[in-house]
Coordinates of C-alpha atoms and ligand atoms in Angstrom, one line a residue:
M1 CA -0.3 -6.3 21.6
P2 CA 1.3 -3.9 19.0
P3 CA 5.0 -3.3 19.5
P4 CA 6.2 -0.3 21.5
V5 CA 6.8 2.9 19.5
E6 CA 10.6 2.5 19.6
Q7 CA 10.3 -0.9 18.0
L8 CA 7.8 0.4 15.4
K9 CA 10.3 3.2 14.5
Q10 CA 13.0 0.5 13.9
L11 CA 10.6 -1.5 11.8
M12 CA 9.7 1.7 9.8
C13 CA 13.4 2.2 8.9
E14 CA 13.9 -1.5 8.1
V15 CA 10.8 -1.5 5.8
G16 CA 12.1 1.7 4.2
H17 CA 15.4 0.1 3.5
R18 CA 13.7 -2.9 1.9
I19 CA 11.6 -0.6 -0.3
W20 CA 14.7 1.2 -1.4
L21 CA 16.7 -2.0 -2.0
R22 CA 13.9 -3.4 -4.2
G23 CA 13.8 -0.3 -6.3
Y24 CA 10.2 0.6 -5.3
C25 CA 11.2 4.2 -4.6
A26 CA 14.0 6.2 -6.2
G27 CA 15.5 9.3 -4.6
N28 CA 13.2 10.6 -1.9
E29 CA 10.0 9.1 -3.3
G30 CA 7.4 7.2 -1.3
N31 CA 6.1 7.3 2.3
H32 CA 4.8 4.9 4.8
S33 CA 3.0 5.2 8.2
V34 CA 1.7 3.2 11.1
R35 CA -1.3 4.0 13.3
L36 CA -0.4 4.2 17.0
D37 CA -2.6 3.0 19.9
D38 CA -3.3 6.5 21.1
G39 CA -4.9 7.6 17.8
R40 CA -1.8 9.4 16.5
V41 CA 0.2 8.3 13.4
L42 CA 3.9 7.6 13.0
C43 CA 5.0 8.6 9.4
T44 CA 8.1 9.0 7.3
P45 CA 9.4 12.6 6.8
T46 CA 9.5 14.5 3.6
N47 CA 12.7 14.9 1.6
I48 CA 14.6 11.8 2.7
S49 CA 15.6 8.5 1.0
K50 CA 13.6 5.7 2.5
G51 CA 16.7 3.6 2.4
F52 CA 18.7 5.6 4.9
M53 CA 16.3 6.7 7.7
T54 CA 17.0 6.5 11.4
P55 CA 14.3 6.3 14.1
D56 CA 14.8 10.0 15.0
D57 CA 13.9 11.0 11.4
L58 CA 10.3 9.7 11.8
C59 CA 7.5 12.1 12.6
V60 CA 4.4 11.7 14.7
V61 CA 1.2 13.5 13.6
D62 CA -2.4 13.8 14.7
M63 CA -5.3 12.7 12.6
D64 CA -5.4 16.1 10.9
G65 CA -1.8 15.9 9.9
N66 CA -0.5 18.4 12.4
P67 CA 2.8 17.6 14.3
A68 CA 2.0 15.8 17.5
E69 CA 5.5 16.1 19.0
P70 CA 8.7 17.8 18.0
N71 CA 11.0 15.8 15.7
P72 CA 14.5 15.3 17.1
N73 CA 16.1 15.9 13.7
G74 CA 13.9 18.8 12.8
R75 CA 12.2 16.7 10.1
R76 CA 8.8 17.6 8.7
R77 CA 6.1 14.9 7.9
T78 CA 5.6 13.6 4.3
S79 CA 3.4 15.9 2.1
E80 CA 1.3 12.8 1.3
V81 CA 0.3 12.0 4.8
M82 CA -3.3 13.0 4.0
I83 CA -3.7 9.9 1.9
H84 CA -2.7 7.8 4.9
L85 CA -5.0 9.7 7.3
A86 CA -8.0 9.4 5.0
L87 CA -7.6 5.7 4.8
Y88 CA -7.2 5.3 8.6
K89 CA -10.5 7.3 9.0
V90 CA -12.5 5.1 6.6
R91 CA -10.9 1.8 7.6
P92 CA -10.6 1.3 11.3
D93 CA -9.0 -2.2 10.7
V94 CA -6.1 -0.7 8.8
R95 CA -3.0 0.0 10.9
A96 CA -0.4 0.6 8.3
V97 CA -0.2 2.3 4.8
V98 CA 2.6 2.2 2.3
H99 CA 2.7 4.6 -0.7
S100 CA 5.3 3.7 -3.3
H101 CA 6.3 3.8 -6.9
P102 CA 7.0 0.1 -7.7
P103 CA 8.1 0.1 -11.4
H104 CA 6.0 -2.8 -12.7
A105 CA 2.9 -1.6 -11.1
V106 CA 3.6 2.0 -12.1
A107 CA 3.8 0.8 -15.7
F108 CA 0.1 0.0 -15.4
C109 CA -0.5 3.4 -13.8
L110 CA 1.3 5.3 -16.6
A111 CA -0.6 3.4 -19.3
N112 CA -3.9 3.9 -17.4
V113 CA -4.5 0.1 -17.5
P114 CA -6.4 -1.3 -14.4
L115 CA -5.1 -4.7 -13.2
P116 CA -6.9 -7.7 -14.6
V117 CA -8.7 -10.1 -12.2
G118 CA -9.0 -13.9 -12.3
V119 CA -5.6 -14.7 -13.6
H120 CA -3.4 -15.4 -10.5
P121 CA -4.5 -17.1 -7.3
E122 CA -2.0 -15.2 -5.0
A123 CA -3.1 -11.9 -6.4
E124 CA -6.8 -12.8 -6.0
L125 CA -6.2 -13.9 -2.4
F126 CA -3.9 -11.2 -1.1
L127 CA -4.8 -8.2 -3.3
G128 CA -8.3 -8.9 -4.6
Q129 CA -9.9 -6.2 -6.7
T130 CA -7.7 -3.2 -6.8
V131 CA -9.0 0.4 -7.0
F132 CA -7.7 2.4 -10.0
A133 CA -7.9 6.1 -9.3
D134 CA -8.0 9.0 -11.8
Y135 CA -4.9 11.2 -11.9
A136 CA -4.6 14.1 -9.4
T137 CA -1.7 16.3 -8.4
P138 CA 0.6 14.5 -5.8
G139 CA 0.3 16.1 -2.4
S140 CA -3.1 17.7 -3.2
L141 CA -6.4 16.9 -1.4
D142 CA -7.8 16.0 -4.9
L143 CA -5.5 13.0 -4.8
T144 CA -7.4 11.6 -1.8
D145 CA -10.7 12.5 -3.3
S146 CA -9.8 10.5 -6.4
F147 CA -10.1 7.2 -4.6
I148 CA -11.5 7.4 -1.1
G149 CA -15.2 7.0 -2.1
R150 CA -14.3 3.7 -3.8
V151 CA -12.4 2.1 -0.9
T152 CA -14.4 -0.8 0.6
D153 CA -13.8 -3.0 3.6
A154 CA -12.1 -5.4 1.2
T155 CA -9.7 -2.9 -0.5
T156 CA -6.0 -3.7 0.0
T157 CA -4.4 -1.8 -2.9
I158 CA -5.0 1.4 -4.9
L159 CA -3.3 2.3 -8.1
L160 CA -3.0 6.1 -8.7
A161 CA -3.0 6.9 -12.4
N162 CA 0.3 8.3 -13.7
H163 CA 1.7 8.1 -10.2
G164 CA 2.1 5.0 -8.0
S165 CA 0.5 2.6 -5.5
V166 CA -1.0 2.6 -2.1
S167 CA -1.0 -0.6 0.0
M168 CA -2.7 -1.1 3.3
G169 CA -2.7 -3.8 6.0
A170 CA -3.3 -4.9 9.6
D171 CA 0.4 -4.0 10.4
L172 CA 3.4 -2.6 8.6
L173 CA 4.7 -5.9 7.3
D174 CA 1.3 -6.9 6.0
A175 CA 1.1 -3.6 4.0
Y176 CA 4.6 -4.0 2.8
H177 CA 4.0 -7.6 1.7
K178 CA 1.0 -6.4 -0.3
L179 CA 3.3 -4.0 -2.1
E180 CA 5.7 -6.8 -2.9
I181 CA 2.9 -9.0 -4.1
L182 CA 1.5 -6.2 -6.2
D183 CA 4.8 -5.4 -8.0
N184 CA 5.5 -9.1 -8.5
Y185 CA 2.0 -9.7 -10.0
C186 CA 2.5 -6.8 -12.4
K187 CA 5.9 -8.1 -13.4
Q188 CA 4.3 -11.5 -14.1
L189 CA 1.5 -9.9 -16.1
I190 CA 4.0 -8.0 -18.3
L191 CA 6.1 -11.1 -18.8
A192 CA 3.0 -13.2 -19.6
R193 CA 1.9 -10.8 -22.2
S194 CA 5.2 -11.1 -24.0
V195 CA 4.8 -14.9 -24.1
G196 CA 1.1 -15.1 -25.1
Q197 CA -2.4 -14.2 -24.1
L198 CA -3.5 -14.2 -20.4
N199 CA -5.5 -17.3 -19.5
V200 CA -8.4 -16.3 -17.3
L201 CA -9.7 -18.7 -14.7
D202 CA -13.2 -19.9 -15.5
E203 CA -16.3 -19.3 -13.3
Q204 CA -16.0 -22.5 -11.3
Q205 CA -12.3 -21.9 -10.7
M206 CA -13.0 -18.4 -9.5
R207 CA -15.9 -19.6 -7.3
D208 CA -13.6 -22.1 -5.6
L209 CA -10.9 -19.5 -5.1
L210 CA -13.4 -17.0 -3.6
E211 CA -14.8 -19.7 -1.3
A212 CA -11.2 -20.6 -0.1
K213 CA -10.6 -16.9 0.5
Q214 CA -13.8 -16.6 2.6
R215 CA -12.7 -19.7 4.6
W216 CA -9.4 -18.1 5.4
G217 CA -11.2 -15.0 6.6
L218 CA -10.1 -12.7 3.8
K219 CA -12.7 -10.2 2.7
D220 CA -13.7 -9.8 -1.0
D221 CA -16.5 -7.7 -2.5
R222 CA -17.5 -10.5 -4.8
T223 CA -18.3 -12.8 -1.9
P224 CA -21.8 -12.3 -0.4
Ligands
ZN1 ZN1 4.1 9.3 -4.9

């Protein structure tokens, strides 16, 4: 049973505070959302630090992004909500989406370098193959169009060129943990490259890893 809406609102604020504490979003950057049981979506408002939200700051929208109820603090929904709604439409299993600007991952976005695969077991298990989307103006419908056609049932993470990341999961903590794993993985990649060349797992090692992933019920497009 998903938690009642009031508990979800508290969790949205708690996760926002963690995102801010970890430096994933500066100023008023970033947004996150949770799909509610009734088909509506709870999302962060525009123009607010994710570190200092209260439950009454959160907005409820319908699947077209229209306000579904008045906000007690007069807040308006995030301008990026269309990213979230597009993902909920193509992935019925996804119940939470986090868009963020985690610095180590954004370094790859700014350099237009897709993430390597086959170098870190945790990244393979929990992120898998990430989607790298072409640049589009933040807040525009083009931004959604830049990646939505490449999202598969196994996609957990999207990197937006010259912008930031999108993580999705079965609940808000799952999506948030994928954001943490993403930025940690990117930090490790940057450090590893300063030490030497990346050591890529061989075919047998990758086959074993993907078999383990399958046994644990985690989807991957490289698994038949
Ligand atoms: Zn952004």
